[in-house]
Coordinates of C-alpha atoms in Angstrom, one line a residue:
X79 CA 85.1 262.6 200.9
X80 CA 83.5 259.8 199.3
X81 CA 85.0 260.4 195.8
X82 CA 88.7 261.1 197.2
X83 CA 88.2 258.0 198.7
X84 CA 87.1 256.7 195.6
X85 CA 89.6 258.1 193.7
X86 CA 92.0 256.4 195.9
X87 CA 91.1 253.1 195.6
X88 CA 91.3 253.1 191.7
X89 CA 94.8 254.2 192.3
X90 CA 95.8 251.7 194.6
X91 CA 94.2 249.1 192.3
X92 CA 95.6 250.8 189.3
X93 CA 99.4 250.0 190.8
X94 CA 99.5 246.5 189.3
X95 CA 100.8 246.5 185.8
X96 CA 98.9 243.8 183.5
X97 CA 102.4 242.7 181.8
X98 CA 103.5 241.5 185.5
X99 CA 102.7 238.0 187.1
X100 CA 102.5 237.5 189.7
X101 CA 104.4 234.3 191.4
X102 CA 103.3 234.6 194.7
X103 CA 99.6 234.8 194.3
X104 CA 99.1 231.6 195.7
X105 CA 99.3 229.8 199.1
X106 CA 99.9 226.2 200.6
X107 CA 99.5 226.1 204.8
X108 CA 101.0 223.1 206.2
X109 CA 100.0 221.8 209.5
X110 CA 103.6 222.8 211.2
X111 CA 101.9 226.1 210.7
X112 CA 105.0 227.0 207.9
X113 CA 103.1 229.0 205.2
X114 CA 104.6 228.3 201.1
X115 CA 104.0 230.4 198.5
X116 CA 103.9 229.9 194.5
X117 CA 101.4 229.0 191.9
X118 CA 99.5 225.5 193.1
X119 CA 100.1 224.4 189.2
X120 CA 98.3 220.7 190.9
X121 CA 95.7 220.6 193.0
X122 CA 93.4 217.7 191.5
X123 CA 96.3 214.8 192.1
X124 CA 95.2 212.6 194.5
X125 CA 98.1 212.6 196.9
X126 CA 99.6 215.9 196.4
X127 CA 99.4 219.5 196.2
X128 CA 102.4 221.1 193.9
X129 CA 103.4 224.3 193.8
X130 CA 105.2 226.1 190.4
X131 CA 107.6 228.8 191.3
X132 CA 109.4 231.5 189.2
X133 CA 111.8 229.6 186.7
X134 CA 109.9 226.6 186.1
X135 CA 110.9 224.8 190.1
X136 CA 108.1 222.5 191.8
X137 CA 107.7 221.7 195.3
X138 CA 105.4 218.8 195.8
X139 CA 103.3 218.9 199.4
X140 CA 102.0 215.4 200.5
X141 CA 98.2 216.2 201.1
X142 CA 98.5 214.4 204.5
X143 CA 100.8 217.5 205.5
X144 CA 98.4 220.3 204.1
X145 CA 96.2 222.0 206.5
X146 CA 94.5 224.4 203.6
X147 CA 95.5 225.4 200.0
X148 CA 94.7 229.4 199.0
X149 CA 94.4 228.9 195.0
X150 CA 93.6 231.2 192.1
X151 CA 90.2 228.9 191.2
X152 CA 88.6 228.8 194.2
X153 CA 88.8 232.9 194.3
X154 CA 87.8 232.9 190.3
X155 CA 84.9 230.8 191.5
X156 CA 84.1 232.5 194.6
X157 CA 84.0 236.4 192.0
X158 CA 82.1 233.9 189.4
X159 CA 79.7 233.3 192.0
X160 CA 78.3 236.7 192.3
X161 CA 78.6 238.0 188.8
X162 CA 75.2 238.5 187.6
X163 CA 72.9 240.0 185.4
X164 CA 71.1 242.9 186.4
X165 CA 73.6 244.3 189.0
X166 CA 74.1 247.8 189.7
X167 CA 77.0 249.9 189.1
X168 CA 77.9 250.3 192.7
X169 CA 77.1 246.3 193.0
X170 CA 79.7 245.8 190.5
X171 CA 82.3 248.4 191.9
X172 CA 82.3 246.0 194.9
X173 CA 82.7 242.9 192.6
X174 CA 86.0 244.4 191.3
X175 CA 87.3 246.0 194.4
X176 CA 86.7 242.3 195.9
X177 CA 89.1 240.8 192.7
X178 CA 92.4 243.2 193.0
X179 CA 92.9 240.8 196.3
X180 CA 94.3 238.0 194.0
X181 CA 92.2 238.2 190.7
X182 CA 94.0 241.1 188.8
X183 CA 93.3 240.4 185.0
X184 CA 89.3 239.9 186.0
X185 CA 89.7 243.6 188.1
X186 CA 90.2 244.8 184.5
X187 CA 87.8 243.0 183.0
X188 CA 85.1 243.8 185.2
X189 CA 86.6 247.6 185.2
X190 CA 85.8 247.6 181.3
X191 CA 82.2 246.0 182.4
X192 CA 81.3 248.8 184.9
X193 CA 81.7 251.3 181.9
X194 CA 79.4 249.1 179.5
X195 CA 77.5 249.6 182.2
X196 CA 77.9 253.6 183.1
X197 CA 80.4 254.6 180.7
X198 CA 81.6 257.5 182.9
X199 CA 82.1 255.8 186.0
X200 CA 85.3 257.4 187.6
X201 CA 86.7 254.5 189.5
X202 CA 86.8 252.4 186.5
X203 CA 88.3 254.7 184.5
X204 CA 90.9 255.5 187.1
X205 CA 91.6 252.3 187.4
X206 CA 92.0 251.1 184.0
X207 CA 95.0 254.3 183.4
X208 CA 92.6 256.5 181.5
X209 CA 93.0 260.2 181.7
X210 CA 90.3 262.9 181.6
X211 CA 89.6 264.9 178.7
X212 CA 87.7 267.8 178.8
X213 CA 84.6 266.4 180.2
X214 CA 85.3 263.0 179.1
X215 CA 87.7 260.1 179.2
X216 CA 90.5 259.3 177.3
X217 CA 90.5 255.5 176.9
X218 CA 93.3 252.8 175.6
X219 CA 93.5 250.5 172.4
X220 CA 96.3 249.4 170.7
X221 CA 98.8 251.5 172.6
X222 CA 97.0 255.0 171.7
X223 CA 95.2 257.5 174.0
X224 CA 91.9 258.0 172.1
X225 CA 88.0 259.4 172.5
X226 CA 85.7 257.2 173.7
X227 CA 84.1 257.2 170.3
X228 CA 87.5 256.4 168.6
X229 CA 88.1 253.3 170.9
X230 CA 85.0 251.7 170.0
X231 CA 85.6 252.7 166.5
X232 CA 89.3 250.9 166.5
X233 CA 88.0 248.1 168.4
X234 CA 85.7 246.8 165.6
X235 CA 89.2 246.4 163.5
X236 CA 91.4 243.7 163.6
X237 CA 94.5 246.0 162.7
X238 CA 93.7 247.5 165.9
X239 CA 91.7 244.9 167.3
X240 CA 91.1 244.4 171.3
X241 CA 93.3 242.5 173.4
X242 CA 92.0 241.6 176.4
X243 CA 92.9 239.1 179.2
X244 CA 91.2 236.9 182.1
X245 CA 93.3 234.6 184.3
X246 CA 93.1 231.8 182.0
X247 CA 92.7 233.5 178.6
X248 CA 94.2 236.1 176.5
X249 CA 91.6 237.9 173.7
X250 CA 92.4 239.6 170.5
X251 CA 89.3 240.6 168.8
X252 CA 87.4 243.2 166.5
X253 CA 83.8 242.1 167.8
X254 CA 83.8 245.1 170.3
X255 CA 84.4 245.7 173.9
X256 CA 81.0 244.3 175.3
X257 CA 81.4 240.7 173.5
X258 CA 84.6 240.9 174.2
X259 CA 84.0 240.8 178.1
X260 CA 81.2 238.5 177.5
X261 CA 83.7 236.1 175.9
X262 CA 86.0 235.8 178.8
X263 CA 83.5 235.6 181.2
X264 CA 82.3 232.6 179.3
X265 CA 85.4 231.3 179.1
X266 CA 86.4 231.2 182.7
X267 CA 83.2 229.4 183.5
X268 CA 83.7 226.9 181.0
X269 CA 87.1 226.6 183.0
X270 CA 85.5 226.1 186.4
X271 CA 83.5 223.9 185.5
X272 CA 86.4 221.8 183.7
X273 CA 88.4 221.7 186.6
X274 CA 85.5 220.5 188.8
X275 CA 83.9 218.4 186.9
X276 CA 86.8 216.6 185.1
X277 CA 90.0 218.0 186.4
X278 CA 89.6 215.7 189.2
X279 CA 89.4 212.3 187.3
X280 CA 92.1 213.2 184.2
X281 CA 94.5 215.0 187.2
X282 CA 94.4 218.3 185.9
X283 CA 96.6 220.8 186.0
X284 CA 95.6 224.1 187.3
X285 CA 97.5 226.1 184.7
X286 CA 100.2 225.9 182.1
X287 CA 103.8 225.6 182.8
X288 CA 104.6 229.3 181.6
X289 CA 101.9 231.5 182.3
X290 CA 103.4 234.2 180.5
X291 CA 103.9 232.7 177.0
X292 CA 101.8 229.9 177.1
X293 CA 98.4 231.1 177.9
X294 CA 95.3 230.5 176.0
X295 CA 94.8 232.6 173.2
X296 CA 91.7 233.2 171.5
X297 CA 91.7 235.0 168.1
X298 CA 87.7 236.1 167.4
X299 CA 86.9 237.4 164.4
X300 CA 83.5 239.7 164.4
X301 CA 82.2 237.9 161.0
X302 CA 84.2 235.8 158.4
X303 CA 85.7 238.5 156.1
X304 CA 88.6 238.8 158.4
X305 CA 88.6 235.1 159.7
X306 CA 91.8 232.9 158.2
X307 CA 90.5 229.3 158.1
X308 CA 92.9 226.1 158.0
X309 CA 90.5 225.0 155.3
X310 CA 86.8 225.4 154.1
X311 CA 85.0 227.8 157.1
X312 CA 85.5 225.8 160.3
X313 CA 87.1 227.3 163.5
X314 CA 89.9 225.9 164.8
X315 CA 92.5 225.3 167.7
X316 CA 96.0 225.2 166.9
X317 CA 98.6 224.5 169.2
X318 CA 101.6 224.3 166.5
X319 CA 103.0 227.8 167.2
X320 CA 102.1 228.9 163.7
X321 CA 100.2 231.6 164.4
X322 CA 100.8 235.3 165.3
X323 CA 99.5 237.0 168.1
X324 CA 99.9 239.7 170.3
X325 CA 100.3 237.8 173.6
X326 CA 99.8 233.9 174.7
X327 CA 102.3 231.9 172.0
X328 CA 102.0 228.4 171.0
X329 CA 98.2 228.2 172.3
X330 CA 95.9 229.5 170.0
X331 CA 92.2 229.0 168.7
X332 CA 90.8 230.8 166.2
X333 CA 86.9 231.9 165.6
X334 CA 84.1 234.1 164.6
X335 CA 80.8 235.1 164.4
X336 CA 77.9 234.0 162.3
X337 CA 75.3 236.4 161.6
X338 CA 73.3 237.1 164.3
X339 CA 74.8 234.3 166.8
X340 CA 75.0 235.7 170.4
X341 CA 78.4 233.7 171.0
X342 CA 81.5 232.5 168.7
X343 CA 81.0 229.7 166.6
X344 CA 82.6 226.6 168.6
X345 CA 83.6 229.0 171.3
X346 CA 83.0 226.3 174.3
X347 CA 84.4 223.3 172.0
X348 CA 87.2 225.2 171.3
X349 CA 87.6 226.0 174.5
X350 CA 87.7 222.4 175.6
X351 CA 90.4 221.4 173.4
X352 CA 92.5 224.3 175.0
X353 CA 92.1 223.2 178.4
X354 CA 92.7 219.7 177.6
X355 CA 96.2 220.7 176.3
X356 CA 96.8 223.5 179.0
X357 CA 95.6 221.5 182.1
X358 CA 96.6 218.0 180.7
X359 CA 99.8 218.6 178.7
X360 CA 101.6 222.1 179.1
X361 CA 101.1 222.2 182.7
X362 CA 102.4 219.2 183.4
X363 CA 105.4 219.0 180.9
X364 CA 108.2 221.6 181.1
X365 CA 109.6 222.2 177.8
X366 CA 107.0 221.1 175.2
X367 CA 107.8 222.3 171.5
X368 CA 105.3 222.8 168.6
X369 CA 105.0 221.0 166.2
X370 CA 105.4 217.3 166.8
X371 CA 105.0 217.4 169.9
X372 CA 101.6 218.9 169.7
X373 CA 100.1 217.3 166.8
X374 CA 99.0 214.4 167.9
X375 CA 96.9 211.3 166.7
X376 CA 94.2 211.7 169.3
X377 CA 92.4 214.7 167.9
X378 CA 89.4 213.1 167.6
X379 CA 89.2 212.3 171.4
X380 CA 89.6 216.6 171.6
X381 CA 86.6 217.0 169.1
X382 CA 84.4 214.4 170.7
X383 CA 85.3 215.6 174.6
X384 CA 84.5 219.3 172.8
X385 CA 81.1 218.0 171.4
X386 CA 80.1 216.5 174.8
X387 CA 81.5 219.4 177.2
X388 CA 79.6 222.0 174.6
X389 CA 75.9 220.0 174.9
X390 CA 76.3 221.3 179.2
X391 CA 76.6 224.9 178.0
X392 CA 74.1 227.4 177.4
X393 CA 72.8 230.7 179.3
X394 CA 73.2 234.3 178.0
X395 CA 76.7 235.6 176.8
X396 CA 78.8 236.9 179.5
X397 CA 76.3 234.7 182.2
X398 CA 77.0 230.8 181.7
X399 CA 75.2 228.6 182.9
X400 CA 77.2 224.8 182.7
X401 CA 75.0 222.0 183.5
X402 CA 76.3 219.1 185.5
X403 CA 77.2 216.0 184.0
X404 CA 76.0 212.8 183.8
X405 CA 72.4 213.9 185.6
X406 CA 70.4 211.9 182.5
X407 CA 69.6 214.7 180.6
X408 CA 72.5 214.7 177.6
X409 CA 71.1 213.8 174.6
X410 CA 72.4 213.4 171.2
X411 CA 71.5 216.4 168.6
X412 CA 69.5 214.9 165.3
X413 CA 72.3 215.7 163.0
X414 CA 75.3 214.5 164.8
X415 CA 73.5 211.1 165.4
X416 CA 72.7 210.9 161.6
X417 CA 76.0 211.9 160.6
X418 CA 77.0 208.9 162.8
X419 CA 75.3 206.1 160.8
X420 CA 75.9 207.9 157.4
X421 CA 78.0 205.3 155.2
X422 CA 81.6 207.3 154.6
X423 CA 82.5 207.2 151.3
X424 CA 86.6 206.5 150.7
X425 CA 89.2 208.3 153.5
X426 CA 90.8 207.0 156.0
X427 CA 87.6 205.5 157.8
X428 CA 87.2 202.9 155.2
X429 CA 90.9 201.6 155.7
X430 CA 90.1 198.6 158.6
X431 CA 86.9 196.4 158.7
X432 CA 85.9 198.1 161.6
X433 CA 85.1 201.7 162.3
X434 CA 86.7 202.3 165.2
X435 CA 90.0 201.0 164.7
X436 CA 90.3 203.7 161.8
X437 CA 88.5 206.5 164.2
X438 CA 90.8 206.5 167.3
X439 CA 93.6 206.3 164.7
X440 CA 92.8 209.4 162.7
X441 CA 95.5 211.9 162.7
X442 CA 95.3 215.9 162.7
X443 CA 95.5 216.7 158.6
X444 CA 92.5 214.3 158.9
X445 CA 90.3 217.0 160.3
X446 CA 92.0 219.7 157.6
X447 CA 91.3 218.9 154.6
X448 CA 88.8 219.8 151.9
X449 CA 87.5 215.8 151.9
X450 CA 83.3 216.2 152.0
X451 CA 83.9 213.2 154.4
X452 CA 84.8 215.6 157.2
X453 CA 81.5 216.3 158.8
X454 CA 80.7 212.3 159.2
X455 CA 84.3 212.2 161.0
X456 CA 83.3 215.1 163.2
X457 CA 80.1 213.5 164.2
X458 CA 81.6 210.2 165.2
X459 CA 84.0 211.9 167.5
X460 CA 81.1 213.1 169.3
X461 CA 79.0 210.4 169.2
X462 CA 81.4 207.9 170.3
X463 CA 82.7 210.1 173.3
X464 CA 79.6 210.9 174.3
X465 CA 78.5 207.0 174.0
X466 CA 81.7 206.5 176.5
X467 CA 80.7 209.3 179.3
X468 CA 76.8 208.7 179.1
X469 CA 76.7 205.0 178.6
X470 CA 79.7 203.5 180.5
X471 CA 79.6 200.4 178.4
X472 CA 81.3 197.3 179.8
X473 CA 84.5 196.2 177.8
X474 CA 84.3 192.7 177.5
X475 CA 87.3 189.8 175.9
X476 CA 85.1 186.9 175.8
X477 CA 82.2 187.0 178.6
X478 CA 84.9 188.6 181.5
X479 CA 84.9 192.4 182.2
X480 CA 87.9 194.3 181.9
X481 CA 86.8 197.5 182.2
X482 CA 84.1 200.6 181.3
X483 CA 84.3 203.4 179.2
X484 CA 84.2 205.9 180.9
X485 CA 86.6 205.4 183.3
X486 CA 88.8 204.2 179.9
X487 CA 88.2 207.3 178.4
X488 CA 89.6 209.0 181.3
X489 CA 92.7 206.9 181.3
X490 CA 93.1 207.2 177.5
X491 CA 93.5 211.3 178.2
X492 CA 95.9 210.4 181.1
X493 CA 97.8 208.5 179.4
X494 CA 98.2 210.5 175.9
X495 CA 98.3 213.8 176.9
X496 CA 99.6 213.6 180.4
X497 CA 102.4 211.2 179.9
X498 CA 105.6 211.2 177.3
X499 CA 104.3 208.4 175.4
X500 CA 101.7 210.8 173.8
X501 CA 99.3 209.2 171.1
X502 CA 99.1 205.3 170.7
X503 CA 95.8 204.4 169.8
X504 CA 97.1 201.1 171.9
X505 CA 96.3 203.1 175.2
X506 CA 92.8 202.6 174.5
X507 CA 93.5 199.1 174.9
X508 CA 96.1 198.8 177.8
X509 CA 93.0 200.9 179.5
X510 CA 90.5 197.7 178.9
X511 CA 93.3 195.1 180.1
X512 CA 94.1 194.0 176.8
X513 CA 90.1 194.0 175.4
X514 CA 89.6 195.7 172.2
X515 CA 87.7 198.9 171.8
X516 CA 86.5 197.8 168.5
X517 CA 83.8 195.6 170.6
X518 CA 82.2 198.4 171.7
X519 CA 81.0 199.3 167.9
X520 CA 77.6 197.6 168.0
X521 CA 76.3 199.0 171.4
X522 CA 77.7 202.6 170.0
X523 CA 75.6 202.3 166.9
X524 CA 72.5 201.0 168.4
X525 CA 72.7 204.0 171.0
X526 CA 73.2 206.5 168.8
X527 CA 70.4 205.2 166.0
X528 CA 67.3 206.5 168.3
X529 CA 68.4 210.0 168.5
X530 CA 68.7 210.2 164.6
X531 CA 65.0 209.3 164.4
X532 CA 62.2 212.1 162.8
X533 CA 60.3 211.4 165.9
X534 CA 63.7 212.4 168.2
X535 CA 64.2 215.5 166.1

């Protein structure tokens, strides 16, 4: 009795087809008692709650006539929760059953867990759509019915790479099935803690526009042979549209592994970057193109934000563990603080007397090239973000306080990515009342000098 019952469950679960989305997964309950279903694509603006329905239509809810909001995160964080190290089989049978009721891309990544886990575990099989064979499984890559030995054979590929998806992320990879499901757990707790950490102050978006073509793609290459670069060895996010994939579109990073690294180079900076497009930009504007439209002169704000977000991350792959921010622990890492007061030599940080004006005006092909100037630029970014979020400098013209940078920073995404005016290095400035960010050059410096000392190291 107890397997039937089994075995119907993974059927029931099985019903839902992974190409499908679903558009009426979430709920808004007003206090009339009327109930309205959708996608809440906004839940972070301050005065409303906004829901996205099939074909691209928003309803907006004043928040004064919500009584509750059922939404995709807090069920992602509620399943995050109780994902742990350690659990049992049956432990983690319950943790998928539990994420069919409104988490169905996580049900089949935590299906694919159970079986790193106990590899002939019916119910995960079952509900996966693999068949028995003999006294084994059948399982399915790249649109082929194979042995289990074959499937882990084809997924260490890239012609027949894995391609995996979360309710945030899409993964195509030849690193093999348990990274891969490390990967995406990682990557959906980099997005929790995103949305509550800073979703709130840069009104985030809870998803893109299009879920079906626009979601985040990550292309992770198992070691560099395979890995195509933009230039020199760095990873990358690209939102021009330029690369092919199997799923997502227009939204794509691209990484890999270093020998013997437990996680993908940059996989938590590049991460960042995609949810500052995806929560700040696609969700918010319908119709967005690549190209232009998407590369823009701020991507050193991206790489800086990235830098910062990354320092909060650690724990074992699969099991993040995101520190809080601003509790006084962040610190500066020895070479990125060097970096920072290392003289650049020519480039396009040399063109105005003071560094800054040159650094929040550095364009994307700046970050692209060849130039041996690139990691000083890099560093910057981070150092001067960071200086922003940890710091909070006052912005001064004269002796009167215009603003702090912090809270400028937050405008300056707002405002670039979450407006049409895009770019401007100006908004920096309309952010301070008209004071100059260049001001702040000094106090950066002197911050970040300490943590390039021996002694610091």
């Amino acid at each position: 009795m107890k397997k039937r019952t089994l075995h119907l469950a993974a059927l029931a679960l099985a019903s839902w087809r992974e190409d499908e989305f679903d558009w009426q997964r979430d709920a808004v309950v007003l206090k009339n008692g009327k109930e309205e279903r959708g996608v809440v694509i906004e839940a972070c603006d301050p005065e409303q709650i906004v829901l996205l329905l099939d074909g691209g239509k928003r309803e907006e809810f004043p928040l004064a006539e919500v009584e509750r909001v059922d939404k995709l995160r807090d069920r992602l964080e509620s399943f995050m929760s109780k994902h742990k190290a350690g659990l049992s089989a049956d432990v983690e049978w319950q943790l998928l059953q539990g994420a069919r009721r409104g988490l169905p891309h996580m049900a089949r990544v935590q299906a694919y867990n159970i079986l790193l886990l106990e590899p002939e575990h019916t119910g995960a099989h079952e509900f996966l759509g693999h068949r028995r064979s003999g006294s084994g499984w059948n399982w399915v890559i790249d649109d082929k019915s194979v042995s289990e030995k074959k499937f882990h054979e084809l997924s260490r590929e890239w012609n027949s790479r894995l391609v995996l998806e979360s309710e945030h992320f899409v993964l195509e990879t030849d690193c093999g099935l348990k990274r891969a499901v490390e990967i995406l757990f990682d990557l959906e707790g980099l997005y929790l803690w995103w949305m509550a950490n800073l979703g709130p102050a840069l009104h985030a978006t809870e998803d893109v526009d299009d879920p079906r073509s626009e979601k985040i793609t990550f292309l992770v290459h198992k070691n560099l042979e395979s890995f195509q670069p933009i230039s020199g060895k760095e990873p990358y996010y690209d939102p021009s549209g330029q690369l092919t994939t199997s799923k997502g579109g227009i939204n794509v990073a691209r990484t890999f592994y270093l020998p013997d690294a437990q996680r993908p180079e940059g996989l938590f900076q590049l991460g960042t970057q995609s949810l500052i497009y995806s929560t700040l930009l696609l969700g918010k504007t319908k119709g967005v193109e690549p190209g232009l439209d998407f590369k823009r002169s701020a991507i050193w704000v991206e790489i800086g934000l990235g830098y910062w977000v990354g320092r909060h991350c650690g724990g074992q792959p699969g099991y993040p563990e995101l520190e809080p921010p601003l509790d006084g622990t962040f610190a500066l890492d020895f070479d990125t603080a060097r970096w920072t007061l290392e003289p650049v030599n020519g480039g396009p940080l040399t063109h105005a007397r003071n560094e800054l004006t040159n650094l929040i005006g550095l364009h994307y092909e700046d970050f692209y090239d060849t130039s041996t100037n690139l990691h000083l630029y890099k560093a910057r970014c981070a150092s001067f973000v960071s200086f922003l979020i940890e710091v909070n400098p006052p912005v001064k013209k004269g002796k009167k306080e215009l603003g702090r940078g912090r809270e400028g920073l937050w405008y300056y995404f707002r405002e670039v990515y979450g407006t049409p005016k895009a770019h401007s290095s100006s908004a920096f400035d309309d952010a301070f009342g008209g004071a100059k960010v260049e001001s702040l050059e000094e106090l950066w410096k002197a911050w970040t000098k300490p943590y390039a000392s021996v002694v610091g190291k």
